[in-house]
Coordinates of N, CA and C and ligand atoms in Angstrom, one line a residue:
M76 N 231.3 100.6 153.0 CA 230.7 101.3 151.8 C 229.2 101.5 152.1
N77 N 228.7 102.7 151.8 CA 227.2 102.9 151.9 C 226.5 102.1 150.9
Q78 N 225.4 101.4 151.3 CA 224.6 100.6 150.4 C 223.1 100.9 150.7
A79 N 222.3 100.5 149.7 CA 220.8 100.6 150.0 C 220.3 99.1 149.8
T80 N 219.3 98.8 150.6 CA 218.7 97.5 150.4 C 217.1 97.6 150.5
L81 N 216.5 96.8 149.7 CA 215.0 96.8 149.8 C 214.6 95.8 150.9
I82 N 213.7 96.2 151.7 CA 213.2 95.3 152.7 C 211.7 95.2 152.5
L83 N 211.2 94.0 152.5 CA 209.7 93.8 152.4 C 209.3 93.0 153.6
V84 N 208.3 93.6 154.4 CA 207.6 92.7 155.4 C 206.5 92.0 154.6
K85 N 206.7 90.7 154.4 CA 205.9 89.9 153.6 C 204.5 89.7 154.3
P86 N 203.5 89.2 153.5 CA 202.1 89.1 154.1 C 202.0 88.3 155.4
D87 N 202.8 87.2 155.5 CA 202.8 86.5 156.8 C 203.3 87.3 157.9
G88 N 204.3 88.2 157.7 CA 204.8 89.1 158.7 C 203.7 90.0 159.2
L89 N 202.9 90.5 158.2 CA 201.8 91.5 158.5 C 200.7 90.8 159.2
K90 N 200.3 89.6 158.8 CA 199.2 88.8 159.4 C 199.6 88.5 160.8
K91 N 200.8 88.2 161.1 CA 201.2 87.8 162.5 C 201.6 89.0 163.3
S92 N 201.3 90.2 162.8 CA 201.5 91.5 163.5 C 203.0 91.6 163.9
L93 N 203.9 91.3 163.0 CA 205.3 91.3 163.3 C 206.0 92.6 162.9
T94 N 205.3 93.5 162.3 CA 206.0 94.7 161.7 C 206.8 95.4 162.8
G95 N 206.3 95.6 164.0 CA 207.0 96.3 165.0 C 208.2 95.5 165.5
N96 N 208.1 94.2 165.6 CA 209.2 93.4 166.0 C 210.3 93.4 165.0
I97 N 209.9 93.3 163.7 CA 210.9 93.3 162.6 C 211.6 94.6 162.6
L98 N 210.9 95.8 162.6 CA 211.6 97.1 162.5 C 212.4 97.3 163.8
T99 N 212.0 96.8 164.9 CA 212.9 96.9 166.1 C 214.2 96.2 165.9
R100 N 214.1 94.9 165.4 CA 215.3 94.2 165.1 C 216.2 94.9 164.2
L101 N 215.6 95.4 163.1 CA 216.4 96.1 162.1 C 217.0 97.4 162.6
S102 N 216.4 98.0 163.6 CA 217.0 99.3 164.1 C 218.3 99.0 164.8
E103 N 218.6 97.8 165.2 CA 219.9 97.4 165.8 C 221.0 97.8 164.8
T104 N 220.7 97.8 163.5 CA 221.8 98.1 162.5 C 222.2 99.6 162.5
K105 N 221.3 100.5 163.1 CA 221.6 101.9 163.1 C 221.5 102.5 161.6
L106 N 220.9 101.7 160.7 CA 220.8 102.2 159.3 C 219.7 103.3 159.3
E107 N 219.7 104.0 158.1 CA 218.6 105.0 158.0 C 217.5 104.5 157.1
I108 N 216.3 104.7 157.4 CA 215.1 104.3 156.6 C 214.9 105.5 155.6
V109 N 215.1 105.3 154.3 CA 215.0 106.4 153.4 C 213.7 106.4 152.5
A110 N 212.9 105.3 152.7 CA 211.7 105.2 152.0 C 210.8 104.1 152.7
S111 N 209.5 104.3 152.7 CA 208.6 103.3 153.3 C 207.2 103.5 152.8
K112 N 206.5 102.4 152.6 CA 205.1 102.5 152.2 C 204.4 101.1 152.3
M113 N 203.1 101.1 152.3 CA 202.4 99.9 152.2 C 202.1 99.7 150.7
S114 N 202.2 98.5 150.1 CA 202.0 98.3 148.7 C 201.1 97.1 148.4
R115 N 200.1 97.4 147.5 CA 199.4 96.2 146.9 C 200.4 95.5 146.0
V116 N 200.3 94.2 145.9 CA 201.3 93.5 145.0 C 200.5 92.9 143.8
S117 N 200.6 93.4 142.7 CA 200.0 92.8 141.5 C 200.8 91.6 141.1
K118 N 200.1 90.7 140.3 CA 200.8 89.5 139.9 C 202.1 89.9 139.1
Q119 N 201.9 90.9 138.3 CA 203.0 91.4 137.4 C 204.2 91.8 138.3
L120 N 203.9 92.6 139.4 CA 205.0 93.0 140.2 C 205.7 91.9 141.0
A121 N 204.9 90.9 141.5 CA 205.4 89.8 142.2 C 206.3 88.9 141.2
E122 N 205.8 88.7 140.0 CA 206.6 87.9 139.0 C 207.9 88.6 138.6
E123 N 207.8 89.9 138.5 CA 209.0 90.7 138.2 C 210.0 90.6 139.3
H124 N 209.5 90.8 140.5 CA 210.4 90.8 141.7 C 211.1 89.4 141.8
Y125 N 210.4 88.3 141.6 CA 211.0 87.0 141.8 C 211.4 86.3 140.5
K126 N 211.6 87.1 139.4 CA 211.8 86.5 138.1 C 213.0 85.6 138.0
H127 N 214.0 85.7 138.9 CA 215.1 84.8 138.9 C 214.7 83.4 139.4
L128 N 213.5 83.2 139.9 CA 213.1 81.9 140.4 C 212.0 81.3 139.5
K129 N 211.7 81.9 138.3 CA 210.6 81.5 137.6 C 210.5 80.0 137.1
D130 N 211.7 79.4 137.1 CA 211.7 78.0 136.7 C 211.6 77.0 137.9
K131 N 211.5 77.6 139.1 CA 211.4 76.7 140.3 C 210.1 76.1 140.5
P132 N 210.0 74.9 141.1 CA 208.7 74.2 141.2 C 207.7 75.0 142.2
F133 N 208.3 75.8 143.0 CA 207.5 76.5 144.0 C 207.1 77.9 143.5
F134 N 207.4 78.3 142.3 CA 207.2 79.7 141.8 C 205.8 80.1 141.9
K135 N 204.8 79.3 141.5 CA 203.4 79.7 141.5 C 202.9 80.0 142.9
E136 N 203.3 79.2 143.9 CA 202.9 79.4 145.3 C 203.7 80.6 145.8
L137 N 204.9 80.8 145.4 CA 205.7 82.0 145.8 C 205.0 83.3 145.4
I138 N 204.5 83.3 144.2 CA 203.8 84.5 143.7 C 202.5 84.7 144.5
Q139 N 201.8 83.7 144.7 CA 200.6 83.8 145.6 C 200.9 84.3 147.0
Y140 N 202.0 83.8 147.5 CA 202.4 84.1 148.8 C 202.7 85.6 148.9
L141 N 203.6 86.1 147.9 CA 203.9 87.6 148.0 C 202.7 88.5 147.7
Q142 N 201.8 88.0 146.9 CA 200.5 88.7 146.7 C 199.6 88.7 147.9
G143 N 199.9 87.9 148.9 CA 199.0 87.9 150.1 C 197.9 86.9 150.0
E144 N 197.8 86.1 148.9 CA 196.7 85.2 148.7 C 196.6 84.1 149.8
L145 N 197.8 83.8 150.4 CA 197.8 82.7 151.3 C 197.5 83.2 152.7
H146 N 197.5 84.5 152.9 CA 197.3 85.1 154.3 C 196.2 86.1 154.4
D147 N 195.4 86.2 153.3 CA 194.3 87.2 153.4 C 194.8 88.6 153.8
R148 N 196.0 88.9 153.3 CA 196.6 90.2 153.5 C 197.2 90.7 152.2
R149 N 196.4 91.4 151.4 CA 196.9 91.7 150.1 C 197.7 92.9 150.0
K150 N 198.8 92.9 150.7 CA 199.7 94.0 150.8 C 201.0 93.5 151.4
V151 N 202.1 94.4 151.2 CA 203.3 94.2 151.9 C 203.8 95.6 152.4
M152 N 204.7 95.6 153.3 CA 205.3 96.9 153.7 C 206.7 96.9 153.0
A153 N 206.9 97.9 152.2 CA 208.2 98.0 151.5 C 209.0 99.2 152.1
L154 N 210.3 98.9 152.4 CA 211.2 100.0 152.9 C 212.5 99.9 152.2
V155 N 213.2 101.0 152.3 CA 214.6 101.1 151.8 C 215.5 101.5 153.0
Y156 N 216.4 100.6 153.3 CA 217.4 100.9 154.4 C 218.7 101.3 153.7
Y157 N 219.3 102.3 154.3 CA 220.6 102.9 153.7 C 221.6 103.1 154.7
G158 N 222.9 102.8 154.4 CA 224.0 103.1 155.2 C 225.1 102.1 155.0
E159 N 226.1 102.1 155.9 CA 227.3 101.3 155.8 C 226.9 99.8 155.8
D160 N 227.4 99.1 154.8 CA 227.1 97.6 154.7 C 225.7 97.2 154.9
A161 N 224.7 98.0 154.4 CA 223.3 97.8 154.7 C 222.9 96.4 154.3
I162 N 223.4 95.9 153.2 CA 222.9 94.6 152.7 C 223.3 93.4 153.7
T163 N 224.6 93.4 154.0 CA 225.2 92.4 154.8 C 224.5 92.5 156.2
K164 N 224.4 93.7 156.7 CA 223.8 93.8 158.1 C 222.3 93.3 158.1
C165 N 221.5 93.7 157.1 CA 220.1 93.3 157.1 C 220.0 91.8 156.8
R166 N 220.8 91.3 155.9 CA 220.7 89.8 155.6 C 221.1 89.0 156.8
Q167 N 222.1 89.5 157.6 CA 222.5 88.8 158.8 C 221.4 88.7 159.8
L168 N 220.7 89.9 160.0 CA 219.6 89.9 160.9 C 218.4 89.0 160.5
A169 N 218.2 89.0 159.1 CA 217.1 88.3 158.6 C 217.3 86.8 158.7
G170 N 218.5 86.3 158.5 CA 218.8 84.9 158.6 C 218.7 84.1 157.3
A171 N 218.9 82.9 157.3 CA 218.9 82.1 156.1 C 217.6 82.0 155.4
T172 N 217.6 81.7 154.1 CA 216.3 81.7 153.4 C 215.4 80.6 153.9
N173 N 215.9 79.5 154.2 CA 215.1 78.4 154.8 C 214.9 78.7 156.3
P174 N 213.7 79.0 156.8 CA 213.6 79.4 158.2 C 214.0 78.3 159.2
E175 N 214.0 77.0 158.7 CA 214.4 76.0 159.6 C 215.9 75.9 159.8
E176 N 216.6 76.5 158.8 CA 218.0 76.5 158.8 C 218.6 77.8 159.4
A177 N 217.7 78.8 159.4 CA 218.1 80.1 159.9 C 218.4 80.1 161.4
E178 N 219.4 80.9 161.8 CA 219.8 80.9 163.2 C 218.6 81.2 164.0
S179 N 218.4 80.6 165.2 CA 217.1 80.7 165.9 C 216.8 82.1 166.4
T180 N 217.9 82.9 166.6 CA 217.6 84.3 167.0 C 217.4 85.3 165.9
S181 N 217.6 84.8 164.6 CA 217.4 85.7 163.5 C 215.9 85.9 163.3
I182 N 215.6 86.9 162.4 CA 214.1 87.2 162.2 C 213.4 86.0 161.6
R183 N 214.0 85.4 160.6 CA 213.4 84.2 159.9 C 213.4 83.0 160.8
G184 N 214.5 82.9 161.6 CA 214.6 81.8 162.6 C 213.5 81.9 163.7
S185 N 213.2 83.1 164.1 CA 212.3 83.3 165.1 C 210.8 83.2 164.6
Y186 N 210.5 83.7 163.4 CA 209.1 83.8 163.0 C 208.7 83.0 161.8
G187 N 209.7 82.5 161.0 CA 209.4 81.8 159.8 C 208.9 80.4 159.9
R188 N 208.4 79.8 158.8 CA 207.9 78.4 158.9 C 207.9 77.9 157.4
I189 N 207.9 76.6 157.3 CA 207.7 76.0 156.0 C 206.3 75.5 155.9
T190 N 205.5 75.9 154.9 CA 204.2 75.4 154.8 C 204.1 74.0 154.3
T191 N 202.9 73.4 154.4 CA 202.8 72.0 153.9 C 202.9 72.0 152.4
A192 N 202.5 73.2 151.7 CA 202.6 73.3 150.3 C 204.1 73.5 149.9
G193 N 205.0 73.7 150.8 CA 206.4 73.7 150.5 C 207.0 75.1 150.3
V194 N 206.2 76.2 150.6 CA 206.8 77.5 150.5 C 207.5 77.9 151.8
Y195 N 208.6 78.5 151.6 CA 209.3 79.1 152.8 C 208.6 80.4 153.2
E196 N 207.8 80.4 154.2 CA 207.2 81.7 154.7 C 208.2 82.3 155.7
N197 N 209.0 83.2 155.2 CA 210.1 83.7 156.0 C 210.0 85.2 156.4
V198 N 208.8 85.7 156.4 CA 208.3 87.0 156.9 C 209.0 88.2 156.4
I199 N 210.2 88.1 155.7 CA 210.9 89.3 155.3 C 211.7 89.0 154.1
H200 N 211.7 90.0 153.2 CA 212.7 90.0 152.0 C 213.8 91.0 152.3
V201 N 215.0 90.6 151.9 CA 216.1 91.6 151.9 C 216.9 91.3 150.6
S202 N 217.2 92.4 149.9 CA 218.0 92.3 148.7 C 219.3 91.6 149.0
S203 N 219.9 90.8 148.1 CA 221.1 90.0 148.4 C 222.4 90.6 147.9
N204 N 222.4 91.6 147.0 CA 223.6 92.2 146.6 C 223.3 93.6 146.0
P205 N 224.3 94.5 145.8 CA 223.9 95.8 145.3 C 223.2 95.9 144.0
S206 N 223.5 95.1 143.0 CA 222.8 95.2 141.7 C 221.4 94.7 141.9
E207 N 221.1 93.6 142.7 CA 219.8 93.2 142.9 C 219.0 94.3 143.7
A208 N 219.7 94.9 144.6 CA 219.0 96.0 145.4 C 218.6 97.1 144.5
E209 N 219.5 97.5 143.6 CA 219.1 98.6 142.7 C 217.9 98.2 141.8
R210 N 218.0 97.0 141.3 CA 216.8 96.6 140.4 C 215.5 96.6 141.2
E211 N 215.6 96.0 142.4 CA 214.4 95.9 143.2 C 213.9 97.3 143.7
I212 N 214.8 98.1 144.2 CA 214.3 99.4 144.7 C 213.6 100.2 143.6
K213 N 214.2 100.1 142.3 CA 213.6 100.8 141.2 C 212.3 100.2 140.8
L214 N 212.1 98.9 141.1 CA 210.8 98.3 140.8 C 209.7 98.7 141.8
W215 N 210.1 98.8 143.0 CA 209.1 99.1 144.1 C 208.9 100.6 144.4
F216 N 209.8 101.4 144.1 CA 209.7 102.9 144.4 C 210.0 103.8 143.2
K217 N 209.3 104.9 143.2 CA 209.7 106.0 142.3 C 210.7 106.9 142.9
P218 N 211.5 107.6 142.1 CA 212.6 108.4 142.7 C 212.1 109.4 143.8
E219 N 210.9 109.9 143.5 CA 210.3 110.9 144.4 C 209.9 110.3 145.8
E220 N 209.8 109.0 145.8 CA 209.4 108.4 147.1 C 210.5 108.1 148.0
I221 N 211.7 108.3 147.5 CA 213.0 108.0 148.3 C 213.6 109.4 148.7
I222 N 213.9 109.6 150.0 CA 214.3 110.9 150.4 C 215.8 111.2 150.2
V223 N 216.5 110.3 149.6 CA 217.9 110.7 149.2 C 218.1 110.3 147.7
D224 N 219.1 110.8 147.1 CA 219.3 110.5 145.7 C 220.1 109.3 145.6
L225 N 219.5 108.1 145.5 CA 220.2 106.8 145.5 C 220.8 106.5 144.1
Y226 N 220.0 106.8 143.1 CA 220.4 106.5 141.7 C 220.1 107.7 140.9
P227 N 220.8 107.8 139.7 CA 220.5 109.0 138.9 C 219.0 108.9 138.4
A228 N 218.4 110.1 138.4 CA 217.0 110.1 137.9 C 216.8 111.3 137.0
K229 N 215.8 111.3 136.2 CA 215.6 112.4 135.3 C 214.2 113.0 135.5
D230 N 214.0 114.3 135.1 CA 212.7 114.9 135.2 C 211.8 114.4 134.2
V231 N 210.6 114.0 134.6 CA 209.6 113.5 133.6 C 208.4 114.3 133.7
I232 N 207.9 114.8 132.6 CA 206.6 115.6 132.6 C 205.5 114.6 132.2
E233 N 204.6 114.3 133.2 CA 203.6 113.4 132.9 C 202.3 114.1 132.5
E234 N 201.8 113.8 131.3 CA 200.6 114.4 130.8 C 199.5 113.4 130.8
K235 N 198.3 113.9 131.1 CA 197.1 113.1 131.0 C 197.2 111.8 131.8
R236 N 197.8 111.8 133.0 CA 197.9 110.6 133.8 C 196.8 110.8 134.9
K237 N 195.9 109.8 134.9 CA 194.8 109.9 135.8 C 195.3 109.6 137.2
T238 N 195.0 110.4 138.2 CA 195.5 110.2 139.5 C 194.4 110.6 140.5
K239 N 194.6 110.4 141.8 CA 193.6 110.9 142.8 C 194.1 112.1 143.5
G240 N 193.1 113.0 143.7 CA 193.4 114.2 144.6 C 192.4 114.3 145.7
W241 N 192.7 114.9 146.8 CA 191.7 115.1 147.9 C 190.6 116.0 147.5
I242 N 189.4 115.7 148.0 CA 188.2 116.5 147.7 C 188.1 117.6 148.7
Ligands
IDP389 P1 216.2 85.1 149.8 O1 214.8 85.6 150.1 O2 216.9 84.6 151.1 O3 217.0 86.1 149.0 P2 215.7 83.6 147.3 O4 216.5 82.5 146.8 O5 215.9 84.9 146.6 O6 216.0 83.8 148.9 O7 214.2 83.2 147.3 C1 213.2 84.1 147.4 C2 212.1 83.5 148.2 O8 211.6 82.3 147.7 C3 212.5 83.1 149.6 O9 212.6 84.2 150.6 C4 211.5 82.1 150.0 O10 210.2 82.7 150.4 C5 211.2 81.3 148.7 N1 212.1 80.2 148.5 C6 213.4 80.1 148.1 N2 213.9 78.9 148.0 C7 212.8 78.1 148.3 C8 212.7 76.6 148.4 O11 213.6 75.9 148.1 N3 211.4 76.2 148.7 C9 210.4 77.0 149.0 N4 210.5 78.3 149.0 C10 211.7 78.9 148.6
MG390 MG1 216.7 86.8 147.1

């Protein structure tokens, strides 16, 4: 079954110049990239993204981590991969959440670490099921930023929205 998954190259992945390695590993899946961008991560976005973990003792550090405050890289690379069994394929390549338990050849097993503050710095996020993927993709991307119609969308007339144009 065709699926979409959100991938984030987290700030430690960017700081360690791993974007190329990670995308090369993910290209083994032969999935299609249907959206990609660099994103600043507000506290609000980070907290919404990880809201299922808000009661965990590491939540505060996790939010700082995703915002790039631990790596002096205040951005992440966000992508949407699409195709047959996208979630399973990408999660398999990413490896287990705990980088020390992740298979050594997986992305997290190769590049992740546990900090002394106890955060799993595991270089990449991958949605873990279709409903989480839909929630996350809608959180990180607007319909017009995705080059296929993944989910139903409506026309919206935006009035008086301040935006930037080229001079
Ligand atoms: P996932 O990223 O493999 O889907 P989640 O349980 O959704 O795992 O956790 C989100 C992120 O929170 C992880 O990728 C990792 O960075 C961090 N994390 C999860 N569990 C722990 C933990 O027990 N200690 C420290 N950090 C954790
Ligand atoms: Mg998760």
